[in-house]
Coordinates of C-alpha atoms and ligand atoms in Angstrom, one line a residue:
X1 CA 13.6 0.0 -18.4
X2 CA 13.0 3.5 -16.8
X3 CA 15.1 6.1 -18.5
X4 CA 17.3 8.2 -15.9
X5 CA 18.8 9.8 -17.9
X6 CA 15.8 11.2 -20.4
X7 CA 14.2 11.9 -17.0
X8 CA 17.2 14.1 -15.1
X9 CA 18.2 15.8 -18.2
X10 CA 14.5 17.2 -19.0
X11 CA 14.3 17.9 -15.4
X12 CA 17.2 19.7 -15.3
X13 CA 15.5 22.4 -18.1
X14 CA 12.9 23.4 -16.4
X15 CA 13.8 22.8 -12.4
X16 CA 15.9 24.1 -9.6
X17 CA 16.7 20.6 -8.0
X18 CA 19.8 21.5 -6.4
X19 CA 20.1 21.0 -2.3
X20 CA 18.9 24.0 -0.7
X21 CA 18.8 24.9 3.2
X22 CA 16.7 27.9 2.9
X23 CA 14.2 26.5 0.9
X24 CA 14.2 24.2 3.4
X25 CA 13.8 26.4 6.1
X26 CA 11.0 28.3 4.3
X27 CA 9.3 24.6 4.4
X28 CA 9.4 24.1 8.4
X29 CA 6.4 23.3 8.7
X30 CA 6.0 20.4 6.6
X31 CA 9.7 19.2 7.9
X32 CA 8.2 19.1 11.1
X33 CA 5.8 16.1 10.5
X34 CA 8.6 13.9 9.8
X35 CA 11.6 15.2 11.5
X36 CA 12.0 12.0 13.3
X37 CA 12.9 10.3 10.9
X38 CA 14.8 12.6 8.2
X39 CA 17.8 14.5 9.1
X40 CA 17.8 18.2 7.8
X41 CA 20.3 17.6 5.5
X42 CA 18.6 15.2 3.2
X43 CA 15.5 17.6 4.1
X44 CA 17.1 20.7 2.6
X45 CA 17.9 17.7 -0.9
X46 CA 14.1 17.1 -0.8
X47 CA 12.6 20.5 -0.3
X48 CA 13.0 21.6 -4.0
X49 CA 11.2 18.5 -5.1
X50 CA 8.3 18.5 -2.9
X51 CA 7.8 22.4 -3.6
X52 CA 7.8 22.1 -7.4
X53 CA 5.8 19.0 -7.3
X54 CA 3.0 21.1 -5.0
X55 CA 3.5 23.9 -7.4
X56 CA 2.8 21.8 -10.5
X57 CA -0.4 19.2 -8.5
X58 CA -2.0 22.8 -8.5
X59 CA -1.3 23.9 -11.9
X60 CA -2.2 20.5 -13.4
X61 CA -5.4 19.8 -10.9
X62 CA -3.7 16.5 -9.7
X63 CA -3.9 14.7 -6.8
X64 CA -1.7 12.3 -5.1
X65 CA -3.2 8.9 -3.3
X66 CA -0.4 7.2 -1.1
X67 CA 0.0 4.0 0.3
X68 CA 1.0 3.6 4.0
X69 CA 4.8 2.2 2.4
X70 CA 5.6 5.5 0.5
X71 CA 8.7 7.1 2.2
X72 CA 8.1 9.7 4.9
X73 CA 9.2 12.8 1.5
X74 CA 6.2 11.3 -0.3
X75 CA 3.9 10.6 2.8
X76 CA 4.5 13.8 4.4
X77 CA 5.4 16.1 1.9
X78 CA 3.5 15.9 -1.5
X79 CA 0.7 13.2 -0.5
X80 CA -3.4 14.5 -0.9
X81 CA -4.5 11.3 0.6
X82 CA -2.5 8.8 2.4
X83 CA -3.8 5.1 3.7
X84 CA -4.5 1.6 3.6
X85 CA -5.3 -0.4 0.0
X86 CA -9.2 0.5 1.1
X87 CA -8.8 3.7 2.1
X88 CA -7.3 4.4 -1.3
X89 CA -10.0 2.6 -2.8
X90 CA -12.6 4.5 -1.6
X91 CA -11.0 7.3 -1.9
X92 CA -10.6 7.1 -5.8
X93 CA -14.2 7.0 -5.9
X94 CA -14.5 10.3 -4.5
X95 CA -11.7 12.5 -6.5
X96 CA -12.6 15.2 -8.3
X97 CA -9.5 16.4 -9.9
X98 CA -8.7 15.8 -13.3
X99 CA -5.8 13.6 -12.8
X100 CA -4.7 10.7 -10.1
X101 CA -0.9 10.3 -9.3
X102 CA -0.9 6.8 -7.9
X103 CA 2.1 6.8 -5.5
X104 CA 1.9 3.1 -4.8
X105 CA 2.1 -0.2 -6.8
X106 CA 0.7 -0.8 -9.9
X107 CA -3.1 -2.9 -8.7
X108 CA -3.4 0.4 -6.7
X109 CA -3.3 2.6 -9.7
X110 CA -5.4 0.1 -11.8
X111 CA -8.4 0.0 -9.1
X112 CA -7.9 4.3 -9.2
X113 CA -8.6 3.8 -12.9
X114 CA -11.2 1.2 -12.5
X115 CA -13.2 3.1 -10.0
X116 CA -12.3 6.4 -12.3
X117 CA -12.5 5.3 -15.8
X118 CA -12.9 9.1 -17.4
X119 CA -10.1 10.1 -15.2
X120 CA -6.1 10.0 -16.3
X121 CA -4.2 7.8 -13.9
X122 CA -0.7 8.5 -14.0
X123 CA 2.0 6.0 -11.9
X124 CA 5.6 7.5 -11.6
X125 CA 7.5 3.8 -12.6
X126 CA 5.4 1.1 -14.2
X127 CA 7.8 -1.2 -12.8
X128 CA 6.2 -0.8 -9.5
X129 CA 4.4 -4.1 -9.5
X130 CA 3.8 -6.6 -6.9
X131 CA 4.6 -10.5 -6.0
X132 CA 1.4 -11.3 -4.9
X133 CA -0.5 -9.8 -8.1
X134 CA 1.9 -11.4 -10.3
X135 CA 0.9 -14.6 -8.7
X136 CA -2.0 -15.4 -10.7
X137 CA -3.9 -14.9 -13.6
X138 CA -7.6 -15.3 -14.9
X139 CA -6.6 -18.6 -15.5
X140 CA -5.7 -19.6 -12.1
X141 CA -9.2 -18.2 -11.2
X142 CA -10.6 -20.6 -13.8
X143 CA -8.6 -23.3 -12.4
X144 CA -9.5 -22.8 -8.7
X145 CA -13.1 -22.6 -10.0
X146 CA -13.2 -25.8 -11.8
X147 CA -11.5 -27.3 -8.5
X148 CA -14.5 -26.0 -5.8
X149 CA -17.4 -25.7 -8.1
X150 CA -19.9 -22.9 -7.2
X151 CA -17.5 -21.7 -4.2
X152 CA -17.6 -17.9 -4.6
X153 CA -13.9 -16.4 -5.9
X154 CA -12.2 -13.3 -2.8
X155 CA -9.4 -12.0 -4.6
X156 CA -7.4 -9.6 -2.6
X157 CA -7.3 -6.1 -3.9
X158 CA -3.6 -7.2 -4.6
X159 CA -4.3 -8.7 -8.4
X160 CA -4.1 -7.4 -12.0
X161 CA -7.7 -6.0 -13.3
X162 CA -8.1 -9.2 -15.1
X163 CA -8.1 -11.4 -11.7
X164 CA -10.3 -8.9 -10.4
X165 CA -12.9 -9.2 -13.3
X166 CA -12.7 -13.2 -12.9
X167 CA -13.5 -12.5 -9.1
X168 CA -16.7 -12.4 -7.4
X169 CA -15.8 -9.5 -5.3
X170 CA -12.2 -8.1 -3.5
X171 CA -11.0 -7.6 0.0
X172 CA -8.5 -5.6 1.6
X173 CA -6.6 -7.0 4.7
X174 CA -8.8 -4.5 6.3
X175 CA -12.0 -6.5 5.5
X176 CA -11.2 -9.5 4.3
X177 CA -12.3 -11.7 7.5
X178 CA -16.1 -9.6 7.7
X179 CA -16.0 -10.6 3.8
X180 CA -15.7 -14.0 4.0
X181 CA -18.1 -14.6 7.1
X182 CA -20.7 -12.3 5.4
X183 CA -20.9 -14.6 2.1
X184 CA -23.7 -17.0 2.3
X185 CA -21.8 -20.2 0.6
X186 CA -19.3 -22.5 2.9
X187 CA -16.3 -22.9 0.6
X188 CA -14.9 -19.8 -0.4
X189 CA -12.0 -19.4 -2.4
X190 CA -9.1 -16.7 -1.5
X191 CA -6.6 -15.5 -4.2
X192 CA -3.7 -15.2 -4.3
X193 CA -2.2 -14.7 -0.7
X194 CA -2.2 -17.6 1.1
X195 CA -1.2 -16.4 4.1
X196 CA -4.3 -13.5 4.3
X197 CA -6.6 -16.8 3.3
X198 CA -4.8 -19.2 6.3
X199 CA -5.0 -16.0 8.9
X200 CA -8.9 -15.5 7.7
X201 CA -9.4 -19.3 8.2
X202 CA -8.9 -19.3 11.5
X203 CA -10.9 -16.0 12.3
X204 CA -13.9 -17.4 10.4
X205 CA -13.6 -20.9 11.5
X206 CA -17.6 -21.6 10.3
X207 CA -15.7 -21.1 6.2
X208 CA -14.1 -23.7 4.4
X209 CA -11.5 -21.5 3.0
X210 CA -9.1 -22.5 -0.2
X211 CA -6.6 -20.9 -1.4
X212 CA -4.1 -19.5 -3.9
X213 CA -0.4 -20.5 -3.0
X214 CA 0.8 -16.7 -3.7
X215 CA 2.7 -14.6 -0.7
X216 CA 4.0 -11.4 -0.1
X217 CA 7.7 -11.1 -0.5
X218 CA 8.1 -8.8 2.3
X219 CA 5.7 -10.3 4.9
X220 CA 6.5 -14.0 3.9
X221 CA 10.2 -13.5 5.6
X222 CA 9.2 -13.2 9.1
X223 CA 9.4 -16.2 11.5
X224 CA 7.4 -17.3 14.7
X225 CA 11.0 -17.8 15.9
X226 CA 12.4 -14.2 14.8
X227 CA 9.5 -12.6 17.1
X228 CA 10.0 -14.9 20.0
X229 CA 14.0 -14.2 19.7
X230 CA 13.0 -10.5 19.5
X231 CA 10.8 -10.6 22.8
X232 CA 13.2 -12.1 25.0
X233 CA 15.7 -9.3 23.6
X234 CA 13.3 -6.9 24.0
X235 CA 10.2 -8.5 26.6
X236 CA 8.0 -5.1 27.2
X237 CA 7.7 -4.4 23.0
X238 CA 4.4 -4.6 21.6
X239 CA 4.7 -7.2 18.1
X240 CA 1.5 -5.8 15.8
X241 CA 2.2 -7.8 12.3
X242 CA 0.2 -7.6 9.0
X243 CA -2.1 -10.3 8.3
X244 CA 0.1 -11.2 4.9
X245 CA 2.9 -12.6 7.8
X246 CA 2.4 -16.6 8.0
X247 CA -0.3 -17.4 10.6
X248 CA 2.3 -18.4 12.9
X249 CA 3.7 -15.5 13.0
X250 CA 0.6 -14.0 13.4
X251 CA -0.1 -15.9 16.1
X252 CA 2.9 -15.0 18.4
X253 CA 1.8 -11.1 17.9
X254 CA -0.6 -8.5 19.9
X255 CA -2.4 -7.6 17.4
X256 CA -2.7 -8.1 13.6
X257 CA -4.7 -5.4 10.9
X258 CA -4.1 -3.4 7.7
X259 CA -1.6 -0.8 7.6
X260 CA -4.4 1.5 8.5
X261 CA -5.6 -0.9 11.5
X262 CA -1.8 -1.1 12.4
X263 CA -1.6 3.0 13.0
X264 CA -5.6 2.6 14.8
X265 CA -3.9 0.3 16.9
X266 CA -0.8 2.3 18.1
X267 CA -2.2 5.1 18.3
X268 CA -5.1 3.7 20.7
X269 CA -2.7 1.8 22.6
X270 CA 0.6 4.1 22.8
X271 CA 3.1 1.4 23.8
X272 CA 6.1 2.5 25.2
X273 CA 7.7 0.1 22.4
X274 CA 6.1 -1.2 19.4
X275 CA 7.4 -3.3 16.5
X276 CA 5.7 -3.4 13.6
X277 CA 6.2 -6.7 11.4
X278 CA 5.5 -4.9 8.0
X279 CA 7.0 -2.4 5.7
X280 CA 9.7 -0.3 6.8
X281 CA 8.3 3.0 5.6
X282 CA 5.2 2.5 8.1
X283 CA 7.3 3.3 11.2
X284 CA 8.8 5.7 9.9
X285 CA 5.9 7.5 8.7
X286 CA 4.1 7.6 11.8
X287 CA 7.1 8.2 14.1
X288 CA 6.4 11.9 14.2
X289 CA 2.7 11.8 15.2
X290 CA 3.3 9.6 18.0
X291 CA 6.4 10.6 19.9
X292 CA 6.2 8.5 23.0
X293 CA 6.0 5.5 21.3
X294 CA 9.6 3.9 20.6
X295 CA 10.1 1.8 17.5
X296 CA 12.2 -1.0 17.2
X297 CA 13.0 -4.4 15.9
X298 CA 13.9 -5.2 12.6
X299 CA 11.2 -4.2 9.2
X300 CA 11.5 -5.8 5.7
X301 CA 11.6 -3.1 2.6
X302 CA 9.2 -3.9 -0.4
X303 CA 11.4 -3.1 -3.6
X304 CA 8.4 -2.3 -5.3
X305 CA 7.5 0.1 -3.3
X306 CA 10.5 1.6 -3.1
X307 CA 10.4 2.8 -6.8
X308 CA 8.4 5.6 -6.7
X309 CA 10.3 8.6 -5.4
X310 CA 10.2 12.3 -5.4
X311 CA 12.0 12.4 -9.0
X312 CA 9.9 10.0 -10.5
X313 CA 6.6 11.6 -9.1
X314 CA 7.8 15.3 -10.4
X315 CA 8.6 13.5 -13.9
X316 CA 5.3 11.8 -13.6
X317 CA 3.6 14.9 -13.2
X318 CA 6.1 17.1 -15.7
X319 CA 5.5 15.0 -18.4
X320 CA 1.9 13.2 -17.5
X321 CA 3.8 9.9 -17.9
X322 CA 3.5 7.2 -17.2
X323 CA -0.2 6.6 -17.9
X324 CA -2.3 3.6 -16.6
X325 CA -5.1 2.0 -18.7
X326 CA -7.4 -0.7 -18.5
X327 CA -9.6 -2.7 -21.3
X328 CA -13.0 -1.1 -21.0
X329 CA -14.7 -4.4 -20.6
X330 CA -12.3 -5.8 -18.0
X331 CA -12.9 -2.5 -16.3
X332 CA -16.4 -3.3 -16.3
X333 CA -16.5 -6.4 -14.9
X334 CA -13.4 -5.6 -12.4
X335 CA -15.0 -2.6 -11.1
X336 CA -18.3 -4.6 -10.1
X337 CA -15.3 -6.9 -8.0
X338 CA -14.0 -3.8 -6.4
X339 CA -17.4 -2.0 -5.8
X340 CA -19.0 -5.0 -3.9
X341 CA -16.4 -5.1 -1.3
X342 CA -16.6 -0.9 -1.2
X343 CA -20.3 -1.0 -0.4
X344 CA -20.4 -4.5 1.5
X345 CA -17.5 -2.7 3.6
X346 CA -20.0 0.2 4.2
X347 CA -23.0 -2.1 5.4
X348 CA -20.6 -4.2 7.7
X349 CA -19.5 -0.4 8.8
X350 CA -15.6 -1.5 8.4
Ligands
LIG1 P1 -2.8 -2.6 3.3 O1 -2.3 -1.2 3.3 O2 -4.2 -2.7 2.7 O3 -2.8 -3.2 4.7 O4 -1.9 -3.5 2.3 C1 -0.6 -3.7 2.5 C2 0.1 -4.0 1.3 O5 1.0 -4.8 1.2 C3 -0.2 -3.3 0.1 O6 0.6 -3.6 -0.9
LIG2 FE1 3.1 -6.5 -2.9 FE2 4.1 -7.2 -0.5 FE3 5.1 -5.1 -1.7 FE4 2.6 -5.0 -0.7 S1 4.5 -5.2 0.4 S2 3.3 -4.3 -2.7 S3 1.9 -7.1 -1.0 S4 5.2 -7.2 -2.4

């Protein structure tokens, strides 16, 4: 159980966390890429975290990698990097600072240390985990193996290091379909969201494609009917959805891509209303940067996401807690997983 109190006390010593408006004030500029979608009051409550946790990333020659779902404080105001699951990827191969604050979910921070094994990978709650990468294990890879001999194992980035190092290689939503159609065999194996393995199905219709029964807990609760109820509300949005929604939901949107294909998309595209059938924090977070475009309709919050925060990262950081590791021989074996889909991704040009 993450200790609050431990945490706020020990904070308390060292910090100045109260609200502050001028602080805030001092900080305009970094207010203004998300003054959408935070009021200035609960600005001038984050302004004092963000600035000591800049202060102390500089100090401590830290970086922070982001995910897309981070709230608009994290995304806007203390992230290095932001992006997709492959974004992040590659960029952990490319850090040169001596330590990686993974604000994301635990895989995320794994693959950082993975890709970085010298490196100290620091995640502000280990609780931070994920329903699709506590799905399956290295048996279920062993099982799904003995089922389709010789079909080659996909697993999602979305899986503990050990399903990675029982994998052939990993995919991202972002490349997932160009994976699977660039593989030579004709059964291949997709673990552990079965909704990414149905919606790659039908784009590579030449694959037999098996899969895991895992799903994402956020994407798995939207319905074909929830978008069809939402464009007769609402008949001029634009419905993008990620490709973890069920295929029929899928199939009832514009367009369908990575968190970092969902952004390409909109900000190609500029609808004059968009709703995005993901994360809730991805609207939000790219509100600012495209002002024309209204967003509506209804998101879904990923609790696990959710957990990392501005306290948590400057504890993180404060007290180099808490620190991810990986077995050195899973490591191995997981990184040649993660590193085949970075450099197939880079011959495809994805
Ligand atoms: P992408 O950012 O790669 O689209 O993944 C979404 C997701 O659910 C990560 O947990
Ligand atoms: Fe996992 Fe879904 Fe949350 Fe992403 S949004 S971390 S896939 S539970």
């Amino acid at each position: 159980m993450f200790d609050f109190d431990r945490m706020r006390d020990e904070l308390a010593l060292h910090y100045d966390l109260a609200p502050n408006p001028e602080l805030a004030a001092e900080m305009s500029d970094i207010y203004a890429r998300m003054d959408r979608v935070i009021s200035p009051a609960d600005w001038a409550v984050f302004a004092p975290y963000v600035a000591a946790i800049n202060t102390l990333k500089k100090e401590k020659n830290a970086v922070i990698l982001a995910h897309n779902y981070m709230t608009p404080e994290i995304y806007h105001g203390v992230a290095d990097v932001v992006g997709d699951s492959l974004a992040l990827a590659i960029a952990a191969t490319e850090v040169e600072a001596d330590i990686i604050v993974q604000c994301g979910v635990h895989f995320m921070a794994e693959t950082s240390k993975i890709l970085n094994p010298a490196k100290t990978v620091l995640i502000p709650d280990l609780e931070a985990g994920c329903s699709l990468a506590e799905s399956i294990t290295a048996e279920g890879v062993a099982e799904m193996r003995a089922k389709y001999p010789g079909a080659p194992v996909v697993s999602y980035v979305n899986t503990t290091a050990e399903v990675k190092a029982a994998s052939d290689i990993c995919c991202t939503s972002a490349n997932a379909a160009q994976i699977v159609a660039a593989l030579p065999e004709e059964t291949i194996i997709m673990t552990p969201d079965q909704f990414l393995a149905q919606n790659v199905a039908n784009m590579v219709p030449e694959k037999n494609v098996v899969w895991w029964a895992g799903s994402c807990i956020v994407h798995e609760q939207y319905t074909a009917q929830d978008i069809r109820d939402f464009r007769e509300w609402h008949p001029s949005t634009r419905v993008i959805a990620h490709p973890e929604c069920p295929p029929e939901v899928v199939a009832e949107a514009d367009f369908s891509g990575s968190t970092s294909g969902i952004l390409d998309y909109v900000t190609r595209e500029r609808p004059e209303h968009a709703m995005l059938v993901t994360e809730c924090s991805m609207a939000s977070n790219i509100a600012d940067q495209l002002p024309d475009v209204d967003f509506v309709g209804p998101c879904n919050m990923c609790p696990y996401m959710k957990k990392i925060t501005l306290e948590k990262i400057l504890w993180s950081l404060h007290a180099g807690v808490m620190e991810v590791t990986v077995d050195p021989d899973v490591a191995d074996k997981a990184r040649h997983a993660v590193q085949r889909m970075i450099d197939l991704s880079r011959e495809l040009g994805l």
